[in-house]
PDB file of C-alpha atoms in Angstrom:
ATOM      1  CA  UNK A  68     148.775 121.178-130.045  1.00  0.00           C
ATOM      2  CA  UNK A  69     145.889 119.570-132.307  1.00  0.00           C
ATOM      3  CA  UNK A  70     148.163 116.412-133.221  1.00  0.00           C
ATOM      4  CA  UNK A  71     151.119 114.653-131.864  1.00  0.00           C
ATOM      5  CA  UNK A  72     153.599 113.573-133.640  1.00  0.00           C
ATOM      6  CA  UNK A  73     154.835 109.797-133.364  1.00  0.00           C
ATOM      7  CA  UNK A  74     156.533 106.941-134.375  1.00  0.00           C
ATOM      8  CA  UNK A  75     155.196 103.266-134.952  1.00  0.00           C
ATOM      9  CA  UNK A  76     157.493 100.763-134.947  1.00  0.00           C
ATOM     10  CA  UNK A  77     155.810  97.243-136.284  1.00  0.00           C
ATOM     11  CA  UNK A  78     158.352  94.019-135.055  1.00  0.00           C
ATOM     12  CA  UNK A  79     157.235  92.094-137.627  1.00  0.00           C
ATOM     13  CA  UNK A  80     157.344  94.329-140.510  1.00  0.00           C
ATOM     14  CA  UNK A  81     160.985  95.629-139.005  1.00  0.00           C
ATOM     15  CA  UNK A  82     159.892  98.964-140.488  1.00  0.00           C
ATOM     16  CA  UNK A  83     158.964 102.452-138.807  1.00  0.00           C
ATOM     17  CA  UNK A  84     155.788 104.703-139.946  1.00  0.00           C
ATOM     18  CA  UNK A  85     155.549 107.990-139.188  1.00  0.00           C
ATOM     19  CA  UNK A  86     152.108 108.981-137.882  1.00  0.00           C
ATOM     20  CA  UNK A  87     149.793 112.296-136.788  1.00  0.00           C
ATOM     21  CA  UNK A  88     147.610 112.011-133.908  1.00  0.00           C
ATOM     22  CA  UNK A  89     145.608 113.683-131.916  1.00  0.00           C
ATOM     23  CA  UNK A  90     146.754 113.178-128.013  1.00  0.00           C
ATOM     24  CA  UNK A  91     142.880 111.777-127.553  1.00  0.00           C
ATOM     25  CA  UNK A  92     143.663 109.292-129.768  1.00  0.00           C
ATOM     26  CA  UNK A  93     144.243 105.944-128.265  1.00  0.00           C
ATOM     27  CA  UNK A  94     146.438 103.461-128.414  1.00  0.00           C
ATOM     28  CA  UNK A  95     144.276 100.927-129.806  1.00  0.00           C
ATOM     29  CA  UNK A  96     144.405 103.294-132.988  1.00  0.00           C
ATOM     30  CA  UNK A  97     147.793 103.639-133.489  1.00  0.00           C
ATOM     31  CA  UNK A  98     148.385 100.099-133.446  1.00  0.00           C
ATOM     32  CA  UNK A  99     146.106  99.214-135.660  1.00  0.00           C
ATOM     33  CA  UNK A 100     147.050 102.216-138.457  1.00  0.00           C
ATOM     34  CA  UNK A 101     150.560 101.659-138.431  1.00  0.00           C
ATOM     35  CA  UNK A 102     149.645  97.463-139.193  1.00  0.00           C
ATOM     36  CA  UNK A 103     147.665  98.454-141.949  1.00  0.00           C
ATOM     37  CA  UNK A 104     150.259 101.319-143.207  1.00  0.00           C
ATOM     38  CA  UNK A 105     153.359  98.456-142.776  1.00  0.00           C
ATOM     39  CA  UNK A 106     150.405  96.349-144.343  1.00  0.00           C
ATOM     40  CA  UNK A 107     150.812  93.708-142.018  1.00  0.00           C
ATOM     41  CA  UNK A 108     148.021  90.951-142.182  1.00  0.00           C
ATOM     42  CA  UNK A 109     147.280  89.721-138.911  1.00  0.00           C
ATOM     43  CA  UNK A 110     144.412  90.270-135.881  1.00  0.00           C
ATOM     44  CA  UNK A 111     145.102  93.756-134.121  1.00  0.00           C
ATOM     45  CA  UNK A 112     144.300  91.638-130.428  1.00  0.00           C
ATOM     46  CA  UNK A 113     147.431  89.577-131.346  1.00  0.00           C
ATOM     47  CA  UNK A 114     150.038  91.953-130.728  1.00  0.00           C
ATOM     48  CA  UNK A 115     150.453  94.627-128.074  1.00  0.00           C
ATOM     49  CA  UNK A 116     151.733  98.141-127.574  1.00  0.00           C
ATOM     50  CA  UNK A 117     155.216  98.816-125.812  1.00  0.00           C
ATOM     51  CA  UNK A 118     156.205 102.482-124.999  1.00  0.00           C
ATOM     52  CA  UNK A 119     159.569 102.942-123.006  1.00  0.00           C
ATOM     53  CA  UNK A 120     159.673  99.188-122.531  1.00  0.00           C
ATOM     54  CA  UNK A 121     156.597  98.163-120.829  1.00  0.00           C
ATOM     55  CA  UNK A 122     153.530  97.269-122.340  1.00  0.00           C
ATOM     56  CA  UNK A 123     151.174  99.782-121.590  1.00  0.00           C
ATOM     57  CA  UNK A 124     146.872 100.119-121.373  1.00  0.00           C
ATOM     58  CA  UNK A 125     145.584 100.118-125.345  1.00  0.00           C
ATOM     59  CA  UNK A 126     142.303 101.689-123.878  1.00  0.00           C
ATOM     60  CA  UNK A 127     144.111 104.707-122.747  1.00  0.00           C
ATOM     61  CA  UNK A 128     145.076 107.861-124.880  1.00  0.00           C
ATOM     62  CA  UNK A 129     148.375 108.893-125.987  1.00  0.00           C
ATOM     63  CA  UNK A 130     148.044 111.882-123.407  1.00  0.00           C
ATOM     64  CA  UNK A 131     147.053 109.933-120.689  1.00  0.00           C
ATOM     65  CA  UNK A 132     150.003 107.373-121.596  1.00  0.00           C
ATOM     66  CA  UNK A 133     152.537 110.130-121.216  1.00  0.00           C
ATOM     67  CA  UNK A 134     153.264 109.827-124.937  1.00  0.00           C
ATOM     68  CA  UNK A 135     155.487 112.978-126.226  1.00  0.00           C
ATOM     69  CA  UNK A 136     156.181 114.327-129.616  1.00  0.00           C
ATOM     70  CA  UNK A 137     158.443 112.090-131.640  1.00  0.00           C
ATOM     71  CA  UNK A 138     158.328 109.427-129.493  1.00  0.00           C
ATOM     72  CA  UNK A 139     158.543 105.962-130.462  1.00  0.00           C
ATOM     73  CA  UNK A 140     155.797 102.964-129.897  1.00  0.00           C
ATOM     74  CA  UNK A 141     156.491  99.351-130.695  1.00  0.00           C
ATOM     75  CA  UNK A 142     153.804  97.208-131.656  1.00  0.00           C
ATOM     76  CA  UNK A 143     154.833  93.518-130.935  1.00  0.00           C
ATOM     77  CA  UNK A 144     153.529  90.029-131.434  1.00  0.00           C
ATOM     78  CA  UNK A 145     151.771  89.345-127.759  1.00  0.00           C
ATOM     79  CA  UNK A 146     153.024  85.603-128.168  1.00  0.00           C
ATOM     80  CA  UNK A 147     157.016  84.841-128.598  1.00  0.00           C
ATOM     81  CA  UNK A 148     157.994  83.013-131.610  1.00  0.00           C
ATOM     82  CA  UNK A 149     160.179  80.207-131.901  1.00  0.00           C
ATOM     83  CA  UNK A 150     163.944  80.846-133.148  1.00  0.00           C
ATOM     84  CA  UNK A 151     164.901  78.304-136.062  1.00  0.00           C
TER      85      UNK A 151
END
């Protein structure tokens, strides 16, 4: 398989992207292309990556994260906001 298919969920943005990647691919990349496809406006470092709950290593590829096709990824704020 030359790309894996997967799903970016951005928090803030409340919206889903759809992306292609290769399993090499890390992370760190698909956090930061689906912020700038949900065109969201702040610093990659201040959010994080959740797969299957837990927060997991940015530096580490999507094969070596155990990532599957269609799966889902959450990218989060790292910091919890207050509640008005």
């Amino acid at each position: 398989m030359s790309t894996l298919p997967v799903r970016g969920m951005v928090q803030d943005a409340w919206d889903q992207v759809s992306l292609e990647l290769p399993p090499a691919a890390t992370l760190q990349e698909l956090k930061q292309r689906a912020m700038a496809l949900t065109h969201q406006t702040g610093k990659p470092e201040d959010y994080l990556v959740k797969f299957r709950g837990a927060s997991v290593d940015e530096t580490r590829s999507l094969a070596e994260s155990g990532v599957v096709a269609n799966a889902t990824l959450i990218v989060m704020p790292r910091q919890r906001r207050p509640v008005r």
